CSV table of C-alpha atoms and ligand atoms in Angstrom, one decimal:
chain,number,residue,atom,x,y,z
A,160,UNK,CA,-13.9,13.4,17.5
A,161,UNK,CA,-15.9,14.0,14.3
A,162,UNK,CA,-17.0,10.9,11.9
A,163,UNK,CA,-15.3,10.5,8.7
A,164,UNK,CA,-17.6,11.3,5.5
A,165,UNK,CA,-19.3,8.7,3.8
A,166,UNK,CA,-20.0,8.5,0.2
A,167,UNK,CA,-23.6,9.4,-0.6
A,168,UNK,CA,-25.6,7.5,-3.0
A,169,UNK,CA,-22.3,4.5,-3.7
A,170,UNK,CA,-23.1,3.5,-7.1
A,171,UNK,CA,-21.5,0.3,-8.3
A,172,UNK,CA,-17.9,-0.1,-8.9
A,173,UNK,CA,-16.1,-3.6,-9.5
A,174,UNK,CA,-12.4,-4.9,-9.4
A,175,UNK,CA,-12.2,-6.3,-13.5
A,176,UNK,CA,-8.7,-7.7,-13.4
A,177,UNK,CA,-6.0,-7.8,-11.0
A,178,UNK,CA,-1.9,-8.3,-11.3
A,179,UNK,CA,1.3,-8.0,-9.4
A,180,UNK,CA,5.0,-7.7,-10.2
A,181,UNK,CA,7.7,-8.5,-7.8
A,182,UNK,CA,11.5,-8.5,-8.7
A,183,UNK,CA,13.4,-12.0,-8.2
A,184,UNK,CA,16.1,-11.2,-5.7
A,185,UNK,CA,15.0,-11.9,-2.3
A,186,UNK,CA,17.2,-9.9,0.5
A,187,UNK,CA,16.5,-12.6,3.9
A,188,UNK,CA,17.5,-11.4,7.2
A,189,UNK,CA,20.9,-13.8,7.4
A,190,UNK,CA,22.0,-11.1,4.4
A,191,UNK,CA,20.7,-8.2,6.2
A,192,UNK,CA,23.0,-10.1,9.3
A,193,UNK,CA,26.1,-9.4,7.7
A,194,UNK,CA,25.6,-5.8,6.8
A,195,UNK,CA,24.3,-4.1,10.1
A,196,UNK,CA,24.1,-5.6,13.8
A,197,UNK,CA,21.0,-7.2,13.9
A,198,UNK,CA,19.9,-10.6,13.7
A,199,UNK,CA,16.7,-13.2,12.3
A,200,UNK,CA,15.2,-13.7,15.8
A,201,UNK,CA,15.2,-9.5,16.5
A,202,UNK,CA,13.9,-8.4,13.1
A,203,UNK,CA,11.2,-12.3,13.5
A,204,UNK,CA,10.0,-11.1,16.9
A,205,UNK,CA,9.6,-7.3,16.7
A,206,UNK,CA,8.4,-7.2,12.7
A,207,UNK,CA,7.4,-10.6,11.3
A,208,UNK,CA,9.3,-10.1,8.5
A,209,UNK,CA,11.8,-12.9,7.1
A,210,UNK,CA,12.4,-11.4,4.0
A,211,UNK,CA,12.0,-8.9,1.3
A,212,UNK,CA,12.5,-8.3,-2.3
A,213,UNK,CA,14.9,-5.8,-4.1
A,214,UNK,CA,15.2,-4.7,-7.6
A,215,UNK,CA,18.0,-4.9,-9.5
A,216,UNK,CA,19.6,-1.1,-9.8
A,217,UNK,CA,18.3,-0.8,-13.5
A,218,UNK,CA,15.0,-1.2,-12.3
A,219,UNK,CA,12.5,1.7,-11.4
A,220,UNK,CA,9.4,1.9,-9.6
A,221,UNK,CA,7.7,2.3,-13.0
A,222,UNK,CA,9.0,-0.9,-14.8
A,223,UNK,CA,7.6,-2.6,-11.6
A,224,UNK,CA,4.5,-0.9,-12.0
A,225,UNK,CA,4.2,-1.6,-16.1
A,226,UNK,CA,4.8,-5.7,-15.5
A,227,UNK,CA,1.8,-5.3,-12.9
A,228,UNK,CA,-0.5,-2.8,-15.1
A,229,UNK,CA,0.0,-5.9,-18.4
A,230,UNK,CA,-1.0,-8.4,-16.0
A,231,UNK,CA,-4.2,-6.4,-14.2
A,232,UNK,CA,-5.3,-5.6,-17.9
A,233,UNK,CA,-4.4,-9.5,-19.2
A,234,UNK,CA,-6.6,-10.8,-16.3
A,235,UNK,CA,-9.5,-8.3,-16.7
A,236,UNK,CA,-9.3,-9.7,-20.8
A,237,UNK,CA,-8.8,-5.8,-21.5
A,238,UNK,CA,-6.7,-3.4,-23.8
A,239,UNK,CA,-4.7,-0.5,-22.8
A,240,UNK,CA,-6.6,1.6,-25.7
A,241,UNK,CA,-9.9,0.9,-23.1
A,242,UNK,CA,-8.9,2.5,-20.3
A,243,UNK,CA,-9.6,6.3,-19.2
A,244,UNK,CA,-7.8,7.1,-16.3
A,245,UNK,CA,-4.3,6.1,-14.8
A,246,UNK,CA,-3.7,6.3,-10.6
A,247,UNK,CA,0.0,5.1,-9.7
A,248,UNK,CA,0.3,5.1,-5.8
A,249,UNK,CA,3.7,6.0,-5.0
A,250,UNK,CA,6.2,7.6,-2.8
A,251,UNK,CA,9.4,6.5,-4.7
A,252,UNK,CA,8.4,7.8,-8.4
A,253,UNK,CA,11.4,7.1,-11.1
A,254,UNK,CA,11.9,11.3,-10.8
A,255,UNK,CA,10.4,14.4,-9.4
A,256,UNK,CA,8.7,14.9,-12.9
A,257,UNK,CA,6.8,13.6,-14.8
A,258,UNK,CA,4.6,11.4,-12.9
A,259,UNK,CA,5.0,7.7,-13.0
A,260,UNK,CA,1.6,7.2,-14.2
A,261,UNK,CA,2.7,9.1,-17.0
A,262,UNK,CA,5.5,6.9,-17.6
A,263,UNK,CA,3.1,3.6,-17.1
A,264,UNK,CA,0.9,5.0,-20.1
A,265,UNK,CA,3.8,5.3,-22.1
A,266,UNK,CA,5.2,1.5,-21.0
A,267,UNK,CA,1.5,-0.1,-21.7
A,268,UNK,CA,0.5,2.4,-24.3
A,269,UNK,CA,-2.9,3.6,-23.0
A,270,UNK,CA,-2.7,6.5,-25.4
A,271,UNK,CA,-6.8,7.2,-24.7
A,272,UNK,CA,-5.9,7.8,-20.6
A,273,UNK,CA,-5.1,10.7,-18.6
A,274,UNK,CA,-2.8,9.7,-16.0
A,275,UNK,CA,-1.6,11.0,-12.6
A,276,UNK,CA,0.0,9.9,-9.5
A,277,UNK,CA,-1.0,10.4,-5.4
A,278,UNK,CA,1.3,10.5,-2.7
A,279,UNK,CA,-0.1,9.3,0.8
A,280,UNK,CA,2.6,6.9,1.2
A,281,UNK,CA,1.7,3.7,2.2
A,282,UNK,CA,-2.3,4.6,2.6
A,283,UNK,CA,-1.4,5.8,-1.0
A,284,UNK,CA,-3.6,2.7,-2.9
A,285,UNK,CA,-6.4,3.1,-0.9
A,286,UNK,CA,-6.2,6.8,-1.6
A,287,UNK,CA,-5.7,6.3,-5.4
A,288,UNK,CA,-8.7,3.2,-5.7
A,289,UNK,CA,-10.7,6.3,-3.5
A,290,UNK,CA,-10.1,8.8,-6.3
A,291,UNK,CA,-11.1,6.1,-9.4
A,292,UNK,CA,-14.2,5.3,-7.8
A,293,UNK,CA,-15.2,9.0,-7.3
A,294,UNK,CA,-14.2,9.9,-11.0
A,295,UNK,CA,-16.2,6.2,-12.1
A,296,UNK,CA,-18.9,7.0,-10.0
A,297,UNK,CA,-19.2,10.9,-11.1
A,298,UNK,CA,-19.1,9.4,-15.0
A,299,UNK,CA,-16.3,11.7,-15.9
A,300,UNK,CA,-14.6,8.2,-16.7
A,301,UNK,CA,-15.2,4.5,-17.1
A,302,UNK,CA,-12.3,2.0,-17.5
A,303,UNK,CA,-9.5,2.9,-14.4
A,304,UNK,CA,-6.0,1.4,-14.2
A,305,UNK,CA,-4.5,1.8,-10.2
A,306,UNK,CA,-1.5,0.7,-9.0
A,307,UNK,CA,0.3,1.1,-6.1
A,308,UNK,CA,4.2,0.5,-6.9
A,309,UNK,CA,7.4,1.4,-4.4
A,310,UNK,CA,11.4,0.7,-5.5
A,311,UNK,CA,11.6,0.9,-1.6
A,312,UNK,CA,15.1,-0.2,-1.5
A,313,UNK,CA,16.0,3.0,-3.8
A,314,UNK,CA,15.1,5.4,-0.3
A,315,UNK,CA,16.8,2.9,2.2
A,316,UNK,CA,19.9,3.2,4.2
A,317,UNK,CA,21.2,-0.3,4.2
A,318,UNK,CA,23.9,1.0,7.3
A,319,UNK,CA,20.6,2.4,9.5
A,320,UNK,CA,19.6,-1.0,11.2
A,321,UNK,CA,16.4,1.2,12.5
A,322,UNK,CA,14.9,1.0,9.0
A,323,UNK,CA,16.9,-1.4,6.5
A,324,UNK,CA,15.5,-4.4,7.6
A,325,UNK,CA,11.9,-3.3,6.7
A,326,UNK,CA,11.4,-2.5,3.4
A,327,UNK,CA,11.2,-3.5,-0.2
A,328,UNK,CA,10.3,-3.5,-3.5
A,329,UNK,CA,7.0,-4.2,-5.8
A,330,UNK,CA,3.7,-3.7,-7.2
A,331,UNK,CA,0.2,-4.4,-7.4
A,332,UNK,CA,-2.6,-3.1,-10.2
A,333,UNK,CA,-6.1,-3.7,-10.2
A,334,UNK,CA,-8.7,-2.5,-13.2
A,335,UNK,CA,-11.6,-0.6,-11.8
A,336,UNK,CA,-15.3,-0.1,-13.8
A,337,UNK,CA,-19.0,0.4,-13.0
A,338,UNK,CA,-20.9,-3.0,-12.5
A,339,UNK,CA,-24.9,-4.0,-13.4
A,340,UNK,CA,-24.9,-5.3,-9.6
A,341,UNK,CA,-25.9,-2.8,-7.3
A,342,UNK,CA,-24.5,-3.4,-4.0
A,343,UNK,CA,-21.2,-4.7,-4.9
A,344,UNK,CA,-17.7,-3.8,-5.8
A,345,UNK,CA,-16.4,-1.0,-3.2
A,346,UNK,CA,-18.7,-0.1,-1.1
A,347,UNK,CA,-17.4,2.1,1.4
A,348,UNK,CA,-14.2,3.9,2.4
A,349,UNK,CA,-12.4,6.2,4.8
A,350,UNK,CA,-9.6,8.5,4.1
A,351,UNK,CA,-7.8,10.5,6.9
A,352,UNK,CA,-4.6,12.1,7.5
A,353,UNK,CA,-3.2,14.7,10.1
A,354,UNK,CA,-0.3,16.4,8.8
A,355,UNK,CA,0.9,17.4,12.9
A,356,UNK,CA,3.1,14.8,13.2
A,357,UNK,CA,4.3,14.7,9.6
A,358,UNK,CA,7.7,14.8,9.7
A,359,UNK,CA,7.9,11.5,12.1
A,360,UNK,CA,8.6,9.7,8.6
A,361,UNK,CA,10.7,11.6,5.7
A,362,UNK,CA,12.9,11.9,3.4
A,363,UNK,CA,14.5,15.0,4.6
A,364,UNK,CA,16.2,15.9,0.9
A,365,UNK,CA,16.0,16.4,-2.7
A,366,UNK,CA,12.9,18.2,-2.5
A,367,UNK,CA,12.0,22.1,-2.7
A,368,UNK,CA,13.1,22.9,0.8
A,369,UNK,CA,16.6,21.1,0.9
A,370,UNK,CA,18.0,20.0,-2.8
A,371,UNK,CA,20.3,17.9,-3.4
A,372,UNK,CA,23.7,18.7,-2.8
A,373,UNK,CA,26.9,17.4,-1.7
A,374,UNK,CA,26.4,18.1,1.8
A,375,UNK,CA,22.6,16.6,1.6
A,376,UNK,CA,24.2,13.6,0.0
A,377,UNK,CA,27.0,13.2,2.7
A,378,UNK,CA,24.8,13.0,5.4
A,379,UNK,CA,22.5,10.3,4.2
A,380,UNK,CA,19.5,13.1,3.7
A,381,UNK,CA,18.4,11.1,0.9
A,382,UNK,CA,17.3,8.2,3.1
A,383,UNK,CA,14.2,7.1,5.0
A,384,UNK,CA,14.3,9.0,8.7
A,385,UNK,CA,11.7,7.6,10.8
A,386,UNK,CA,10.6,8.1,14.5
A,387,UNK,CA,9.7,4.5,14.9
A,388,UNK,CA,8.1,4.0,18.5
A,389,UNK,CA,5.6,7.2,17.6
A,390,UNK,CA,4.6,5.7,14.4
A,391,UNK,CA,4.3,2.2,16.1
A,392,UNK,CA,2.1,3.5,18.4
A,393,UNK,CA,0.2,5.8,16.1
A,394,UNK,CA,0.0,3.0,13.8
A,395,UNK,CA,-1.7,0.8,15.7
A,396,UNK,CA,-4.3,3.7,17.0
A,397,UNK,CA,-5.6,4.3,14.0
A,398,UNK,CA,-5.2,1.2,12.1
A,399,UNK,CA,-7.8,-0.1,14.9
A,400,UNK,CA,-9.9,2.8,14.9
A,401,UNK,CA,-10.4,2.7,10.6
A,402,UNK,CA,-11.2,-0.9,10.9
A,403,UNK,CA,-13.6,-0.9,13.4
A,404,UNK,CA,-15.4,2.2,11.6
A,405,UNK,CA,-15.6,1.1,8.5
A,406,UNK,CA,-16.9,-2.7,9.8
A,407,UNK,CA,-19.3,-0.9,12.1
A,408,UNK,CA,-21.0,1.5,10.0
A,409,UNK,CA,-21.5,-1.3,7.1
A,410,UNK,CA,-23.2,-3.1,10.0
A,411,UNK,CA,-20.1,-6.0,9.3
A,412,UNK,CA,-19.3,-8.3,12.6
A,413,UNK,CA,-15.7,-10.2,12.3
A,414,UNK,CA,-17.1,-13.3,11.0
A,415,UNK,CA,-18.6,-11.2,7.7
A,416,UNK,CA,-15.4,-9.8,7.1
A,417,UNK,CA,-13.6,-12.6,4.7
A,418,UNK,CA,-9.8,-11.0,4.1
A,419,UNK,CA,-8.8,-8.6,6.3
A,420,UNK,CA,-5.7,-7.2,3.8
A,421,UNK,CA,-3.3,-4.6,5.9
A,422,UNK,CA,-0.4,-2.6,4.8
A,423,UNK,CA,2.4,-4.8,6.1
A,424,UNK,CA,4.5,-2.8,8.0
A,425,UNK,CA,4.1,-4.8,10.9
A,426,UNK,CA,2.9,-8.0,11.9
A,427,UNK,CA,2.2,-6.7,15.7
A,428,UNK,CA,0.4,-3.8,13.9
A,429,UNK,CA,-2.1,-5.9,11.8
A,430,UNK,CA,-2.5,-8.4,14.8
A,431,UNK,CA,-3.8,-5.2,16.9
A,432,UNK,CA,-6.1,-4.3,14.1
A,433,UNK,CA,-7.6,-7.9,13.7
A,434,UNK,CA,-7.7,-8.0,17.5
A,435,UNK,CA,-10.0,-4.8,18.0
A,436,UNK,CA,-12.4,-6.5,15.5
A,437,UNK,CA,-11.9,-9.8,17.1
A,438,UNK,CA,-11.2,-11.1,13.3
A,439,UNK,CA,-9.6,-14.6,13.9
A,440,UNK,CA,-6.1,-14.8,12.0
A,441,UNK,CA,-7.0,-17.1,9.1
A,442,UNK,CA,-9.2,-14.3,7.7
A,443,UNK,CA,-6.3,-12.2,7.5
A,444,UNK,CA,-3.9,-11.6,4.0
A,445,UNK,CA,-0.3,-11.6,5.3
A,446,UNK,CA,3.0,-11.1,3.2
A,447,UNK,CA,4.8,-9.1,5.4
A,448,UNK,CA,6.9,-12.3,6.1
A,449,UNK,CA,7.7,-13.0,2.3
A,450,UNK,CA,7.8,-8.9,1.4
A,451,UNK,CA,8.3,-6.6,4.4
A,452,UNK,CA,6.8,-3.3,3.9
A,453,UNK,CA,6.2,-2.1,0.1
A,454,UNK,CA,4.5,0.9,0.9
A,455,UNK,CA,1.8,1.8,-1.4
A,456,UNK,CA,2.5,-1.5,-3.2
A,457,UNK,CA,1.9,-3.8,0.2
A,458,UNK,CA,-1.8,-3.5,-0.1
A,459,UNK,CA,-1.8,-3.3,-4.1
A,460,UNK,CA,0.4,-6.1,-3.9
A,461,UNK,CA,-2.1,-8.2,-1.0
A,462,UNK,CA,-5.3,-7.3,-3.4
A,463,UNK,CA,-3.8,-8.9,-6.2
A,464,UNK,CA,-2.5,-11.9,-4.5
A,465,UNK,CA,-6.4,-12.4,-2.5
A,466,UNK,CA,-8.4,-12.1,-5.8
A,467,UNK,CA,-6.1,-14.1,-8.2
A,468,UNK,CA,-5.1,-16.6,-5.1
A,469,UNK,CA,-7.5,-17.0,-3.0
A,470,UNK,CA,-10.2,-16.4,-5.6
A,471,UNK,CA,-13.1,-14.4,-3.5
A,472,UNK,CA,-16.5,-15.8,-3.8
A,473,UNK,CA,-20.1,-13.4,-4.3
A,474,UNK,CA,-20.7,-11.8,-1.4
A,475,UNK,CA,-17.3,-11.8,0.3
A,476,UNK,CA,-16.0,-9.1,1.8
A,477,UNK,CA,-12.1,-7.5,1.3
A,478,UNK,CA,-11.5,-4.8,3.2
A,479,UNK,CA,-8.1,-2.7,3.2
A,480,UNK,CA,-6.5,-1.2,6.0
A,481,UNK,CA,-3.4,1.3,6.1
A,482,UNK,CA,-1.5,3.8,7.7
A,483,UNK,CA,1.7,5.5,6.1
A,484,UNK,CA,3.8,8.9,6.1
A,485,UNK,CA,2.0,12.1,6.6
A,486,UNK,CA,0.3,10.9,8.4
A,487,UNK,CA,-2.1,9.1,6.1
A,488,UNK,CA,-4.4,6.3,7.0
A,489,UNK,CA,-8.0,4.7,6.1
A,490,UNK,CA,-9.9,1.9,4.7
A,491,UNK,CA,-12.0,0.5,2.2
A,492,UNK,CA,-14.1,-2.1,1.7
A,493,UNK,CA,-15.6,-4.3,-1.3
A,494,UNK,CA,-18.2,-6.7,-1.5
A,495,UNK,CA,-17.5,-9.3,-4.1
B,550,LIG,N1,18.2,-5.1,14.9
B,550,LIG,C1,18.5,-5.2,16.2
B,550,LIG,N2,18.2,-4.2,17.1
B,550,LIG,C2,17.5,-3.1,16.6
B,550,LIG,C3,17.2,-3.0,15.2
B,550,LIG,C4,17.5,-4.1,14.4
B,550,LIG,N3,17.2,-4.1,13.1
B,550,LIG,N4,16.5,-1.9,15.0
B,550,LIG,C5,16.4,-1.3,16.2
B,550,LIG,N5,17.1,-2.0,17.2
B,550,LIG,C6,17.3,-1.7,18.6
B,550,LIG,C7,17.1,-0.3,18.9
B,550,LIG,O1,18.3,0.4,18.7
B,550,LIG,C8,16.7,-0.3,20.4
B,550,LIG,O2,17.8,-0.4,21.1
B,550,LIG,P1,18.0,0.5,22.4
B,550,LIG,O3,16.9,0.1,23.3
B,550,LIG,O4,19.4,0.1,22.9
B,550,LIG,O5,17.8,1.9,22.0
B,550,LIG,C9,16.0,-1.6,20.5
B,550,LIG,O6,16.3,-2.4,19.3
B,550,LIG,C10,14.4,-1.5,20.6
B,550,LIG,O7,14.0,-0.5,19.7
B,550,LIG,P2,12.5,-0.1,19.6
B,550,LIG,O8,12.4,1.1,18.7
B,550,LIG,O9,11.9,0.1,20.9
B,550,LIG,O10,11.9,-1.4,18.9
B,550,LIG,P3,10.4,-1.6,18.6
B,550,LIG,O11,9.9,-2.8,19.3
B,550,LIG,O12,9.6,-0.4,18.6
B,550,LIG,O13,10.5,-2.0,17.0
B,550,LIG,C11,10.2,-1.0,14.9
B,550,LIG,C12,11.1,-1.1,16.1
B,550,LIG,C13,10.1,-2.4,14.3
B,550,LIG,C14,10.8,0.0,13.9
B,550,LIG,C15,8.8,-0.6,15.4
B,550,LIG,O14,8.9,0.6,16.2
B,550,LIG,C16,7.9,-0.3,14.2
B,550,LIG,O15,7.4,-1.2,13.5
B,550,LIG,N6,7.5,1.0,14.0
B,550,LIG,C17,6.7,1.4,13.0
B,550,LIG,C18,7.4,1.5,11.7
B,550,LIG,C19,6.5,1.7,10.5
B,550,LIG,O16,5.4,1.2,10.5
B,550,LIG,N7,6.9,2.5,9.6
B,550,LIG,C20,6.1,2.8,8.5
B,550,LIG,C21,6.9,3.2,7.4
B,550,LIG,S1,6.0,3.2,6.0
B,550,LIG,C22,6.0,4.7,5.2
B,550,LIG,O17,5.0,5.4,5.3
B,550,LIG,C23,7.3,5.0,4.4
């Protein structure tokens, strides 16, 4: 199979700020127990998730994103009025038009910025910090805003035990610019998808090729479908398979890698990843068990928490991994 491309020449781009936003109600599995027929230990032992957060109705995917965008700009000591360029991550925006990112300049007032929005699902932040570093790196802009952000629980069928008990709601930002220290900030990165197999996850309506309607309505169309034993074990394929490219062409052995930070969809699925690198488990960022799967925003969101938490040292590395609807998946890696 052919090699991904790699970028030629990197040039320097750094991480200036990070934030995250998630709402306050937290959905466990005991409440998912009394709404479909499942139970703690099932949804424990095949996802590793315990629980999940859920905004409140009034609450878009873009109100989640603004609190996170404030905070990423607070903690890089920025203002909006710096920042060129706006990449929201997301596969739940508040409408079909305009984008989200659109409706984040508006909520921070980053009146200088262009702003746009990618849909890969949840490889969707690594796809949108991909795209700021090639429009840093190409000088078309300087100061970047990306966040991944997901109002999961507005695409969820709380009757389909299949997919209910996975998802929910958040967002992670991070502020992106060009460094004086050559050989740091993101380094590297791999973007792939194979569209083949793309309807094993959808949304079947309210697009172009079935609008909404009654009948679309009344049979749940508007809901996540998902084939999940063949994304399970495409997941875990080519989460391994980014991870170990990535590490190997940077010439990076498990002990070099310092946070491992997966999209959380499943804790088996990470574990297989960290296993084919032989990364031991400390050095990996989990919140799958506190979150569940946020889509774009689970990585966004596990950034976030590993730079303002964990507080990375010089030289460290972080390196996402992800795999989502379309099928998306791919990785990138910073050096600190
Ligand atoms: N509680 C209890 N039983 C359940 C539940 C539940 N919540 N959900 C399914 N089951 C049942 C099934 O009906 C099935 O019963 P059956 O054997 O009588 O048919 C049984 O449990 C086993 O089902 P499997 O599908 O084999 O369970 P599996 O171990 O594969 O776990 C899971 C299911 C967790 C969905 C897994 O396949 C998975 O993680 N798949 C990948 C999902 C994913 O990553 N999605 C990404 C979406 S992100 C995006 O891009 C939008």
């Amino acid at each position: 199979m052919e090699l991904p491309p790699q970028v030629k020449n990197p040039v320097p781009i750094a991480i200036r700020g990070a934030g995250y936003y998630l709402p306050d109600r937290v959905l466990t599995n005991a409440d998912l127990e009394k709404m479909v027929e499942t139970s703690d230990e099932w949804i424990t032992e095949r996802t590793g998730i315990k629980e999940r957060r859920v905004a409140d109705p009034a609450m878009s995917t873009s109100d989640m994103a603004i609190c996170a965008a404030k905070r990423a700009l607070a903690n890089a000591n920025m203002q909006p009025g710096e920042i060129d360029m706006i990449i929201c991550a997301t596969i739940t925006p508040d409408m079909q038009f305009p984008s989200t990112a659109c409706l984040i300049q508006k909520g921070i007032d980053a009146r200088g910025a262009f702003a746009f929005d990618v849909s890969a699902a949840c490889t969707g932040f690594i796809y949108a910090l991909a795209n700021a570093y090639t429009f840093i790196a190409s000088d078309y802009v300087k100061n970047v805003l990306v966040i991944g952000a997901e109002k999961m629980s507005s695409i969820t069928d709380y009757t389909d035990r299949n997919t209910c008990v996975l998802f929910g709601d958040g967002a992670g930002a991070v502020v992106l610019s060009r460094t004086d220290n050559p050989g740091h900030g993101i380094v590297d990165f791999i973007l792939e998808s194979d569209g083949r197999n793309a309807l094993w996850l959808q949304v079947p309506a309210g697009g172009s090729r079935i609008p909404a309607s009654t009948s679309s309505i009344g049979e749940r169309m508007h809901y996540i479908s998902m084939e999940g034993r063949e994304v399970f074990k495409f997941a875990v394929t080519a989460m391994k398979r980014t991870t170990v490219r990535i590490a190997e062409r940077n010439n990076l052995k498990a002990e070099d890698i310092t946070w491992l930070i997966p999209h959380q969809a499943n804790k088996r699925i990470i574990d297989a990843a960290a296993a084919a690198l032989g990364l031991d488990a400390s050095h990996i960022h989990f919140n799958i068990q506190k979150y569940g799967n946020m889509s774009a925003a689970s990585t966004a969101v596990g950034l976030a928490e590993v730079i303002l938490e964990k507080k990375p040292k010089a030289g460290d590395h972080l390196l996402l991994v992800a795999f989502g609807a379309g099928m998306t998946w791919g990785s990138l890696l910073i050096r600190w």
